[in-house]
Coordinates of N, CA and C in Angstrom, one line a residue:
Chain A
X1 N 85.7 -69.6 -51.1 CA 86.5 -69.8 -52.3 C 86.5 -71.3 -52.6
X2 N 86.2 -71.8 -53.9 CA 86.5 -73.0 -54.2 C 87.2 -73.8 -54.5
X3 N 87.6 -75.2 -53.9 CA 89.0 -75.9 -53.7 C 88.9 -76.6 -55.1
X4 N 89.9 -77.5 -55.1 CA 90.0 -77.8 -56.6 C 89.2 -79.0 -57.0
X5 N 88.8 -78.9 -58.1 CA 87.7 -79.9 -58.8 C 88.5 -80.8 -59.6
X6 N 88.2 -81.9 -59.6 CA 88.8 -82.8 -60.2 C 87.3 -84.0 -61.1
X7 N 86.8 -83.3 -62.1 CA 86.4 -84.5 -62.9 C 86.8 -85.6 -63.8
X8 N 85.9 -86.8 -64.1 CA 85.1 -87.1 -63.4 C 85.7 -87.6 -62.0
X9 N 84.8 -87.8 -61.4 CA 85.0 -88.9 -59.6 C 85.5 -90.1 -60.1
X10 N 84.9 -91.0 -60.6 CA 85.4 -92.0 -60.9 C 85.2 -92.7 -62.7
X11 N 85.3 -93.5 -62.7 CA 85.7 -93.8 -64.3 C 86.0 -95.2 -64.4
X12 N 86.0 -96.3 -65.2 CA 85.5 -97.3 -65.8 C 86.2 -97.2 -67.5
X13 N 87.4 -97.6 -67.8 CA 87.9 -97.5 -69.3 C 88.2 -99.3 -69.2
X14 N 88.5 -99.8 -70.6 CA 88.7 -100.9 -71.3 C 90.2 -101.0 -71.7
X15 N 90.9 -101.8 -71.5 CA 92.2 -102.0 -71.9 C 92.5 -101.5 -73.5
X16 N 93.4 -100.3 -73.9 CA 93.5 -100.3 -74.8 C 92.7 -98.9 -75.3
X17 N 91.8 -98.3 -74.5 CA 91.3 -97.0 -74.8 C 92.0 -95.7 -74.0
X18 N 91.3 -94.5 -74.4 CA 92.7 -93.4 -73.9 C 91.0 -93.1 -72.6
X19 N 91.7 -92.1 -72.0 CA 91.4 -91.3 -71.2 C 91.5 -90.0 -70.8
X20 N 90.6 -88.9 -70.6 CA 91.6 -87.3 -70.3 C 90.0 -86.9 -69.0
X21 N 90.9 -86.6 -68.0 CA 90.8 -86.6 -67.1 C 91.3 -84.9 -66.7
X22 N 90.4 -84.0 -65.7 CA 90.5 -82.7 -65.7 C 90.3 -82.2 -64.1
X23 N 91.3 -81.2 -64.1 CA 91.1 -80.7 -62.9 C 90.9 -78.9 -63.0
X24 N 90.3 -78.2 -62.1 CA 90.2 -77.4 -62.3 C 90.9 -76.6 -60.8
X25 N 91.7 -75.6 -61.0 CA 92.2 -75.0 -59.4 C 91.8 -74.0 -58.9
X26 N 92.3 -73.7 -58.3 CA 91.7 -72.8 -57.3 C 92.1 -71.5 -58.0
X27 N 90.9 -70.8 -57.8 CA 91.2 -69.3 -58.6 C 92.3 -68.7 -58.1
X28 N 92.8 -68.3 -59.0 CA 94.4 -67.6 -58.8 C 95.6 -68.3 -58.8
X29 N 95.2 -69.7 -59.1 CA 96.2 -70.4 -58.5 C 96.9 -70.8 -60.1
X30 N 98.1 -70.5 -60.2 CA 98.8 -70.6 -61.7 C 99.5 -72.0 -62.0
X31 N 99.5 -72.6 -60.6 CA 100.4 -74.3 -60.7 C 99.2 -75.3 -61.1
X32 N 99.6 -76.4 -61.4 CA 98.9 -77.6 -61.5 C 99.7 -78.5 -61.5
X33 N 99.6 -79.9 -60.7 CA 100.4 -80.7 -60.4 C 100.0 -82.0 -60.4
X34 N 100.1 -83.2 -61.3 CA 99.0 -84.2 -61.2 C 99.9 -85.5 -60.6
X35 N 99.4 -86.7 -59.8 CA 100.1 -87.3 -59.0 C 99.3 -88.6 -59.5
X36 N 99.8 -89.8 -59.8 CA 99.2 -91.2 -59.7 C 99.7 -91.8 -58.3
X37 N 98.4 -92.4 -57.5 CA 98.6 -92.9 -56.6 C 97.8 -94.5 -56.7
X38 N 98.8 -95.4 -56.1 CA 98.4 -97.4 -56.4 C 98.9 -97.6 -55.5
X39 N 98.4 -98.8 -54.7 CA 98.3 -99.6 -53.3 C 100.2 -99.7 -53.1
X40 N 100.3 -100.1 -54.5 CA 102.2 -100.9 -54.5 C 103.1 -99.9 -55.1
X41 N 103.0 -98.4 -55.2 CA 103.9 -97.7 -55.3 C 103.8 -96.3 -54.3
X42 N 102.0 -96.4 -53.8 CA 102.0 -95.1 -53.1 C 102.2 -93.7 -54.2
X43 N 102.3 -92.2 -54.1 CA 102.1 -91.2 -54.6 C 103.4 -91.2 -55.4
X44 N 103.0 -90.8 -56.6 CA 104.0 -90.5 -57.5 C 103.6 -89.4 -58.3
X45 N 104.8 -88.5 -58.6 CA 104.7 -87.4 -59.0 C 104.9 -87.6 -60.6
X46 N 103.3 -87.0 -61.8 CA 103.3 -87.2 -62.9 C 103.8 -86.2 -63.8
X47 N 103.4 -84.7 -63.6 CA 104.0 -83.5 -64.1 C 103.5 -82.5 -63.7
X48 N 103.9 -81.6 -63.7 CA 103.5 -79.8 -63.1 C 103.7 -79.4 -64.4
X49 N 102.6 -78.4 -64.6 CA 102.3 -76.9 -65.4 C 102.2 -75.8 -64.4
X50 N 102.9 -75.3 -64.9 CA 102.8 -73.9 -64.9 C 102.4 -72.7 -66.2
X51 N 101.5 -71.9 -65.5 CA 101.1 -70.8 -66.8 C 101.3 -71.5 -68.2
X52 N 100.7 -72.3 -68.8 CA 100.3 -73.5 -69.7 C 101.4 -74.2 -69.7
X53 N 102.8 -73.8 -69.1 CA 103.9 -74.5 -69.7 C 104.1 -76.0 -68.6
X54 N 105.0 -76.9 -69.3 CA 105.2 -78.0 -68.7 C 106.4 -77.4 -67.6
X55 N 106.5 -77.6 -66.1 CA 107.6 -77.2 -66.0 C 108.5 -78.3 -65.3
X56 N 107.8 -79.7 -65.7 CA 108.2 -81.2 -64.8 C 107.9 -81.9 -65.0
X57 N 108.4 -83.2 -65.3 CA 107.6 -84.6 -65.6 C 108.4 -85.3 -64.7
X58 N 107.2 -86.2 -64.2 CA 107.9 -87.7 -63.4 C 108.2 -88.9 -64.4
X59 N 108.5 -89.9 -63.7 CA 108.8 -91.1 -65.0 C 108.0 -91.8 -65.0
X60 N 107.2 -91.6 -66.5 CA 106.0 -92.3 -66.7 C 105.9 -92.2 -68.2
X61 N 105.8 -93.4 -68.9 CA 105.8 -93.2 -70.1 C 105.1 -92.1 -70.9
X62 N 105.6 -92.3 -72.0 CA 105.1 -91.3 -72.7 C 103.2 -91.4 -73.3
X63 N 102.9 -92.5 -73.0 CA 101.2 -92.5 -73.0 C 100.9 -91.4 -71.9
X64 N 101.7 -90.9 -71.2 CA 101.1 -90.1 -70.0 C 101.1 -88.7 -70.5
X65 N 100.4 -87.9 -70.8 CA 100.6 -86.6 -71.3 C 99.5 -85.4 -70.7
X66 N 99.5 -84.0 -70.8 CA 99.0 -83.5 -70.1 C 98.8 -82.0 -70.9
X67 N 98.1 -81.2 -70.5 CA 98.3 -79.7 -70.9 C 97.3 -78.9 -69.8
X68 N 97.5 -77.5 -70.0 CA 97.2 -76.5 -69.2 C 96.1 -75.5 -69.9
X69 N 95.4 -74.8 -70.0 CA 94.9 -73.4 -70.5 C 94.9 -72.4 -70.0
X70 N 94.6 -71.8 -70.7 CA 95.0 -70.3 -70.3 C 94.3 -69.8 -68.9
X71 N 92.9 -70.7 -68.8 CA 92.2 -70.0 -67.3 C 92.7 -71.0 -66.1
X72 N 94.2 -71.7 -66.6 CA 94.8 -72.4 -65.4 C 94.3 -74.1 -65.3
X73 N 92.9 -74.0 -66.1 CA 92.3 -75.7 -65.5 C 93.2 -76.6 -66.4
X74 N 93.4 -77.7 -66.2 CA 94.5 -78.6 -66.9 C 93.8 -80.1 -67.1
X75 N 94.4 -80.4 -67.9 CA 93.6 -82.3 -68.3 C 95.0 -83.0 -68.4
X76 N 94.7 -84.0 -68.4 CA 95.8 -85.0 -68.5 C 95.3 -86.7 -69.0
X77 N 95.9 -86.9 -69.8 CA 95.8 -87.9 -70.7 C 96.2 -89.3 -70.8
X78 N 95.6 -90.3 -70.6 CA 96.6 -91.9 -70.8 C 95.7 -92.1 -71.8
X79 N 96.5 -92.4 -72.9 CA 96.3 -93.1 -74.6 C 96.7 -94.9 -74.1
X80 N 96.2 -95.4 -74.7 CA 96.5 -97.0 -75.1 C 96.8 -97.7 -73.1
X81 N 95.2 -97.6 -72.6 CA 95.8 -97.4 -71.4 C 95.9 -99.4 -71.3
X82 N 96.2 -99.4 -70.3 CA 96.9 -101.0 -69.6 C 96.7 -101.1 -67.7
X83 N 95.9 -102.1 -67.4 CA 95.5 -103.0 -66.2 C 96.3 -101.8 -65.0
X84 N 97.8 -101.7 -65.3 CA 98.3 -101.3 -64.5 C 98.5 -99.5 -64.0
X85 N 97.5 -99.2 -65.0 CA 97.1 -97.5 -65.0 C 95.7 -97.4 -64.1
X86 N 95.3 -98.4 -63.6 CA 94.4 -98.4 -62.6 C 94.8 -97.6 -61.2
X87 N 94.2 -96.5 -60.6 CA 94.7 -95.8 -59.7 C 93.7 -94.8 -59.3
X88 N 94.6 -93.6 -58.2 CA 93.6 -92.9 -58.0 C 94.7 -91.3 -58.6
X89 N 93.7 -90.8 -59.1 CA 94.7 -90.0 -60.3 C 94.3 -88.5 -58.9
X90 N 95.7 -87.4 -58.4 CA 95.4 -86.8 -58.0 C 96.0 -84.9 -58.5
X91 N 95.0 -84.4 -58.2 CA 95.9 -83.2 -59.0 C 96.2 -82.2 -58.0
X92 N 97.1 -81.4 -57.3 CA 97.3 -80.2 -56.5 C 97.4 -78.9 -57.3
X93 N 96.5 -77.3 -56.8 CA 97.3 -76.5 -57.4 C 97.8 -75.7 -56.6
X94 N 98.8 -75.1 -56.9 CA 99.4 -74.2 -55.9 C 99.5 -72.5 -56.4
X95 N 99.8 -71.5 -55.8 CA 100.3 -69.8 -56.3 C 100.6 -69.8 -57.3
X96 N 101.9 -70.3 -57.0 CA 102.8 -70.3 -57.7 C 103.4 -72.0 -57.9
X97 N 104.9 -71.9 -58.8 CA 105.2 -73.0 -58.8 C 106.5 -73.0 -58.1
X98 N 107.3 -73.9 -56.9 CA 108.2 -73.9 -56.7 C 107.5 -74.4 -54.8
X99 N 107.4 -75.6 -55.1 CA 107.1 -76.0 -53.5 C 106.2 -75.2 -52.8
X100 N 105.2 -73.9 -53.4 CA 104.1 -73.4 -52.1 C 103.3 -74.3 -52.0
X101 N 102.6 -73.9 -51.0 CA 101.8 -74.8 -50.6 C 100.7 -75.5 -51.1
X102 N 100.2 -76.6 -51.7 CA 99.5 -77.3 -52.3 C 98.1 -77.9 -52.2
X103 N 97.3 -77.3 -52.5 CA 95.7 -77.8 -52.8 C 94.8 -78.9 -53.4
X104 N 94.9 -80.1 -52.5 CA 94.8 -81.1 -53.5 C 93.3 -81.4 -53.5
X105 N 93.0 -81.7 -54.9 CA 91.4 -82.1 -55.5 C 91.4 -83.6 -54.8
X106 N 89.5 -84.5 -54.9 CA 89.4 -85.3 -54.3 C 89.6 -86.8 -55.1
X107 N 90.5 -86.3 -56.5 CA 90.6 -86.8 -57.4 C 90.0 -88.0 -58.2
X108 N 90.3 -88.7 -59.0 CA 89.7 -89.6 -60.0 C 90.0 -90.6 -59.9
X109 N 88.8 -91.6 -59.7 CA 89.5 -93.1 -59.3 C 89.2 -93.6 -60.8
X110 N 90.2 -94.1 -61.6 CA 90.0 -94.6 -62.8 C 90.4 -96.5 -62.4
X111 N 89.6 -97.1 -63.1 CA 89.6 -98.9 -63.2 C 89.9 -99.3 -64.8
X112 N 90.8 -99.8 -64.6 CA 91.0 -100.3 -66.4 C 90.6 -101.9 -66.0
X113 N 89.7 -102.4 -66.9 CA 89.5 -103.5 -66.6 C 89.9 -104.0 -68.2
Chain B
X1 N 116.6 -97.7 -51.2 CA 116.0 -97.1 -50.2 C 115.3 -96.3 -50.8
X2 N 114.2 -96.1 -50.3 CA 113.5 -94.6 -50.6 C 114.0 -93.0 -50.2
X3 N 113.9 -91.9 -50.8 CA 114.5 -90.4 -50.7 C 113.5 -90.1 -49.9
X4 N 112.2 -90.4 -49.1 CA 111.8 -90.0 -48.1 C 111.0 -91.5 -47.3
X5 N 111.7 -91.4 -45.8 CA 111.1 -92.5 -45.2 C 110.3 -92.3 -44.1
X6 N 109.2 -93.1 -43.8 CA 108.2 -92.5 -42.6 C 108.4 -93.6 -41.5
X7 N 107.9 -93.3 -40.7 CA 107.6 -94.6 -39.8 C 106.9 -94.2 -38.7
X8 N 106.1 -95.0 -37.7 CA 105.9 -96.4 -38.0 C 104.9 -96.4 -39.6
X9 N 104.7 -97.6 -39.9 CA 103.7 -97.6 -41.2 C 102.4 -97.8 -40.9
X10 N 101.9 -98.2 -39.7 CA 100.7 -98.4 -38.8 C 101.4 -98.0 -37.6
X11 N 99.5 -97.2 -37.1 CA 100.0 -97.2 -35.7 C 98.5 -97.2 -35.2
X12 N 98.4 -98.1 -34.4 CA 96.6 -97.7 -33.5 C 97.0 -97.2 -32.1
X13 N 96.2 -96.2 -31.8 CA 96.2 -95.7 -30.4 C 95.0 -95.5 -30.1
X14 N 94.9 -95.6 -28.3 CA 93.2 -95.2 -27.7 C 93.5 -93.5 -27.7
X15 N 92.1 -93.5 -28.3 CA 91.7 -91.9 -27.7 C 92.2 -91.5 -26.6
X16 N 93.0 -90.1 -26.7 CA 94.0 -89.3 -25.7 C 95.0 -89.3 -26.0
X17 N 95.5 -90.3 -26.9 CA 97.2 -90.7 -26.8 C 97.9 -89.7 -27.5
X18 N 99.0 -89.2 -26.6 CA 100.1 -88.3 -27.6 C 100.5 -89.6 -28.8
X19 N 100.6 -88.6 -30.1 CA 101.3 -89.5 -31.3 C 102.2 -89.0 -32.0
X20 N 103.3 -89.5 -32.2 CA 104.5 -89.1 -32.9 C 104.7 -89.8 -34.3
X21 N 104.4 -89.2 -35.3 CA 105.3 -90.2 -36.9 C 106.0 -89.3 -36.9
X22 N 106.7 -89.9 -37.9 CA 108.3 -89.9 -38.1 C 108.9 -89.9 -39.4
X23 N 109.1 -88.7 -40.3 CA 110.0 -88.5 -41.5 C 110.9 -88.2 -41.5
X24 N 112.1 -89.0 -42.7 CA 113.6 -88.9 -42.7 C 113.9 -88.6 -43.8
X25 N 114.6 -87.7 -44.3 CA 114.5 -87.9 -46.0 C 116.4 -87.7 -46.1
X26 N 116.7 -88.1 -47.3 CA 118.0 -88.4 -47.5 C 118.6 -87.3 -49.2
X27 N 117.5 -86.8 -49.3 CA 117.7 -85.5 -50.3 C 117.5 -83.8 -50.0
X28 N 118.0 -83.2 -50.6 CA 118.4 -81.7 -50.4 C 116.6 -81.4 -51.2
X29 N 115.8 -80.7 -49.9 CA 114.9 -80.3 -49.6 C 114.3 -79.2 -49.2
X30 N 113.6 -78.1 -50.0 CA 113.3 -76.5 -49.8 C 111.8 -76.6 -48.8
X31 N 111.6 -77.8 -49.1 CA 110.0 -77.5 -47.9 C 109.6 -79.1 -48.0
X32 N 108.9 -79.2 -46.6 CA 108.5 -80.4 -45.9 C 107.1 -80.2 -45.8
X33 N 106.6 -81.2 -46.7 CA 104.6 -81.2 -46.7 C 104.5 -82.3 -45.7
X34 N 103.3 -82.2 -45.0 CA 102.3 -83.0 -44.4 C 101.2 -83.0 -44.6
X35 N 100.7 -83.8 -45.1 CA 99.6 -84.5 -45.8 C 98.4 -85.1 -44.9
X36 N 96.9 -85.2 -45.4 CA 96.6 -86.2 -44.6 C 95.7 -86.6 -45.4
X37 N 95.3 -88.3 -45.6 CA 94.5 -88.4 -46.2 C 93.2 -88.9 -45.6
X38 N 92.1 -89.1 -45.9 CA 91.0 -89.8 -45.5 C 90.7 -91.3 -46.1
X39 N 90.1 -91.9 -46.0 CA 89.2 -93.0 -46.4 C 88.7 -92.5 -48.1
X40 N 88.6 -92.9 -49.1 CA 87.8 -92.2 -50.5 C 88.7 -91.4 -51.2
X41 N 89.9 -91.2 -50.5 CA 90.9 -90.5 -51.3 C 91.3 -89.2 -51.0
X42 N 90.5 -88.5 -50.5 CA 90.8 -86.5 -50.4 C 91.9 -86.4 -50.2
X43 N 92.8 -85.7 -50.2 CA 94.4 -85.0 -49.4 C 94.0 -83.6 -49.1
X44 N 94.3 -83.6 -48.0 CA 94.0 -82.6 -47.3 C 95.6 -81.8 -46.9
X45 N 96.1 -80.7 -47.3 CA 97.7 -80.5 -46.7 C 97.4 -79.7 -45.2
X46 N 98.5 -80.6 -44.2 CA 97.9 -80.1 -42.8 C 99.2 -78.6 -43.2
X47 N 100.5 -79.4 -43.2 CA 101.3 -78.2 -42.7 C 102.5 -77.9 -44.0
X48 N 103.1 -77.0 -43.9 CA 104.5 -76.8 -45.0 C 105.5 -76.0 -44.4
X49 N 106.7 -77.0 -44.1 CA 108.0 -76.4 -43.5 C 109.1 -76.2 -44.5
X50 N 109.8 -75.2 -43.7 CA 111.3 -75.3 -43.8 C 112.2 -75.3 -42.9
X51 N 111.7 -74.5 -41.6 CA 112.4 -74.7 -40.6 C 111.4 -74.9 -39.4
X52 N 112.1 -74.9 -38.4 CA 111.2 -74.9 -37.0 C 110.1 -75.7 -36.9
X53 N 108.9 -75.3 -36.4 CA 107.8 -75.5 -35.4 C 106.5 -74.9 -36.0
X54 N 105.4 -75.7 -36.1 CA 103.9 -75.7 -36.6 C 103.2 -75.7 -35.8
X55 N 101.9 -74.8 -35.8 CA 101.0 -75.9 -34.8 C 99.5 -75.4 -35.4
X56 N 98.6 -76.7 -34.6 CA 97.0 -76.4 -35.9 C 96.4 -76.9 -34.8
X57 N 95.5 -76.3 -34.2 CA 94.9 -77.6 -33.3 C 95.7 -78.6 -32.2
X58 N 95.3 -79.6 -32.3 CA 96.4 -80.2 -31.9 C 97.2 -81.2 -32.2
X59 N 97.3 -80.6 -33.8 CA 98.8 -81.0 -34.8 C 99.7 -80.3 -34.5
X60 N 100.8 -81.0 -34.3 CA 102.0 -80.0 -34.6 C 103.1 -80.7 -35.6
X61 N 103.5 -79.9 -36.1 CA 104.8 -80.3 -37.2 C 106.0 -80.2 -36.7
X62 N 107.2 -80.3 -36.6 CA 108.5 -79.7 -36.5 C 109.8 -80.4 -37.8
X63 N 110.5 -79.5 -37.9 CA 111.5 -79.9 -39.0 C 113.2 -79.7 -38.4
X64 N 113.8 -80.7 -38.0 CA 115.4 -80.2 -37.8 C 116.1 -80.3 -39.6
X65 N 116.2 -79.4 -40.0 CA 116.8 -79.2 -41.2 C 118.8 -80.3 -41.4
X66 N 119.0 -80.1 -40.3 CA 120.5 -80.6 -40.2 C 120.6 -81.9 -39.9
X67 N 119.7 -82.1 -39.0 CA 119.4 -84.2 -39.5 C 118.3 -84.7 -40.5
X68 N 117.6 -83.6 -41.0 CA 116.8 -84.6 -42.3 C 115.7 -84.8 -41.7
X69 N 115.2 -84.3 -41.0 CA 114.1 -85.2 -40.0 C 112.9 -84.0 -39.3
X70 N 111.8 -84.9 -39.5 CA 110.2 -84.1 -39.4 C 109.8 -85.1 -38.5
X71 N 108.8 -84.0 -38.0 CA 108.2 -85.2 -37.3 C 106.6 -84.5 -36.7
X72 N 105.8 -85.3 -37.1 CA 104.3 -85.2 -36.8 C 103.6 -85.5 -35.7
X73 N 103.2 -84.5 -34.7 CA 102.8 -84.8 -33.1 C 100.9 -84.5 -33.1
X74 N 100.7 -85.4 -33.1 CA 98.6 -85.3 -32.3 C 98.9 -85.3 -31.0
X75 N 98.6 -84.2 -29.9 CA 98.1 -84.1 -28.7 C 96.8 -84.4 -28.5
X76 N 96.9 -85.1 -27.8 CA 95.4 -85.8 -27.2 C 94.2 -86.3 -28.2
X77 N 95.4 -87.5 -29.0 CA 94.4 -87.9 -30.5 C 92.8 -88.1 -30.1
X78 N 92.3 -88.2 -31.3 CA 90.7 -88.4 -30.9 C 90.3 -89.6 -32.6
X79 N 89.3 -90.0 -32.6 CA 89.1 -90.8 -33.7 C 89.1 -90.2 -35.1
X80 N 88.3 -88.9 -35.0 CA 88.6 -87.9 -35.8 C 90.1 -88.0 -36.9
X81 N 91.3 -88.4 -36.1 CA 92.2 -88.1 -36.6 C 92.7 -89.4 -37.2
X82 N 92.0 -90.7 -37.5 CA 92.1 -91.8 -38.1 C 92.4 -91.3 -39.6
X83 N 93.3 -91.6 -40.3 CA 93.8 -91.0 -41.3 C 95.3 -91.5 -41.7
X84 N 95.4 -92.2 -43.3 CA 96.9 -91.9 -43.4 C 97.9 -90.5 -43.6
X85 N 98.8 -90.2 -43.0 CA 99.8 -89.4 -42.8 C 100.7 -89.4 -43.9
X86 N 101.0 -88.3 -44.9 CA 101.9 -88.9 -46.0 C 102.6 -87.3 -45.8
X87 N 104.2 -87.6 -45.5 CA 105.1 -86.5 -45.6 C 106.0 -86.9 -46.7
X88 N 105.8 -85.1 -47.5 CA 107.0 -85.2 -48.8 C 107.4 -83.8 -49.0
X89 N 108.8 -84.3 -49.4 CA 110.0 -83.5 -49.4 C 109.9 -82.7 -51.0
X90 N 110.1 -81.3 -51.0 CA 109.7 -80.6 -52.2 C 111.3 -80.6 -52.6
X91 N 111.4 -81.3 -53.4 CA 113.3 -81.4 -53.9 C 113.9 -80.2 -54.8
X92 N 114.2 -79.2 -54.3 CA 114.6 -77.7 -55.0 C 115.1 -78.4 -56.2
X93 N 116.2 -79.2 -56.2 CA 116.9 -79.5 -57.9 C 115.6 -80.1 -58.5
X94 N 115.0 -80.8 -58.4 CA 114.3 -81.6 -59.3 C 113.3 -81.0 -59.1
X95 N 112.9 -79.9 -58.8 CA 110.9 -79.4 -58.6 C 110.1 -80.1 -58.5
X96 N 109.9 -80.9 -57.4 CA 109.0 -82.3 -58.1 C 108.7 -82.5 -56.1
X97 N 107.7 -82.8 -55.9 CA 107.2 -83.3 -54.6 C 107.3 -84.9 -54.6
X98 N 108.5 -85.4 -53.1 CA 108.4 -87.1 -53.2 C 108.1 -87.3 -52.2
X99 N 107.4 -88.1 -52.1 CA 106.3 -88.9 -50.9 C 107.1 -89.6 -50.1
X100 N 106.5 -89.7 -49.1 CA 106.9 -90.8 -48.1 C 105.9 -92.1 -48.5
X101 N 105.9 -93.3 -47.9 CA 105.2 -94.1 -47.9 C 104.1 -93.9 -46.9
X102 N 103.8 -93.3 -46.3 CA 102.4 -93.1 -45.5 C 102.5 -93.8 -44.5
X103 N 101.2 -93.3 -43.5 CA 101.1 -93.9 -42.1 C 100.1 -93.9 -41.7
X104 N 99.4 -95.2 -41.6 CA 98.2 -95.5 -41.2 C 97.9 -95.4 -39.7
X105 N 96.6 -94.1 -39.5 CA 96.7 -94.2 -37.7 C 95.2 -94.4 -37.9
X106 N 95.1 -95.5 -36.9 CA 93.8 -95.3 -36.1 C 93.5 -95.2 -34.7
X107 N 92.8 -94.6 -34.5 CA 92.8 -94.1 -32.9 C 91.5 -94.6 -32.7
X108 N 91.2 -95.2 -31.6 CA 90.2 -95.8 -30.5 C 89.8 -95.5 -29.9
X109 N 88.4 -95.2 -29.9 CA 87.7 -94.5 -29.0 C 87.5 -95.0 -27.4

């Protein structure tokens, strides 16, 4: 069975351009969960979908946006990005949504220079 | 303060050593992840509690629900298990998974 994909691996954007960034889960798996993790804040929780819908957002501006499709794989978005969006972007999916257990991709190291 | 705390934040041990980290969380919590990461980024989830006692090898998890507190045991570490440790609390009100700050182990061969 295949664990979750997260393209691209890494990435290279310019201050001021957007980004959408994709993960794909594990078949059957109906959650998606995307996490930004940086040296000085550690993992932080960005939003969960569920079955296309949003069902959580962490606090992160609104440049931070996301959506789901219908076969579960989900992208997520930073518009007008900034130095400090530099990270390693990570996505979990799980069954269901509600704390099962979580499948994390090897996620996306994005560099805003 | 942080809603979930780990400790130690480093720890090096020689090959064989029993190892203990240490999660505390200070929020109302439906399930306790343990995490592990590698070097390059992967997350690998070792274990997921609510109550009691885990075991994988020789990981073990345990969770006392009534003091708030997890705690992560390597029997007879090996280098293999060099890896940050990151435990987070799945917050039933807020549906949202919060991290601990992690724990860097390296073990010595």
């Amino acid at each position: 069975k295949a664990g979750v994909t997260q393209t691209p691996r890494y990435l290279i954007k310019t201050r001021g351009q957007q980004v959408t960034l994709s993960c794909s889960p594990i078949s059957g798996h109906r959650s998606v969960s995307w996490y930004q993790q940086t040296p000085g804040q550690g993992l932080q929780f960005l939003f969960e979908y569920f079955s296309e819908t949003q069902r959580n957002k962490g606090n992160f501006p609104g440049r931070f946006s996301g959506r789901q499709f219908s076969n579960s794989r989900s992208e997520m978005n930073v518009s007008t990005l900034e130095l400090g969006d530099s990270a390693l972007y990570l996505c979990a999916s799980s069954f269901t949504s509600g704390g099962t257990e979580a499948f994390f991709g090897q996620g996306t190291r994005l560099t805003v220079v | 303060k942080n809603e979930v705390e780990q400790s130690p934040q480093n720890l090096t041990a020689q090959e064989g050593e029993f190892i203990t980290i240490n999660c505390s969380y200070s929020v109302g919590i439906s399930a306790l992840h343990w995490l592990q990461q590698h070097p390059g980024g992967g997350i690998v989830s070792l274990f997921m509690l609510s109550s009691g006692k885990k075991k994988h090898g020789r990981l073990i998890a345990t969770i006392n629900i009534q003091e708030k507190h997890s705690s992560l045991h390597i029997t007879a570490s090996h280098p293999r298990h060099s890896a940050v440790y990151i435990c987070a609390g799945y917050g039933g009100a807020t549906n949202k998974l919060i991290f601990g700050t992690g724990t860097l182990l390296a073990v010595q061969p």
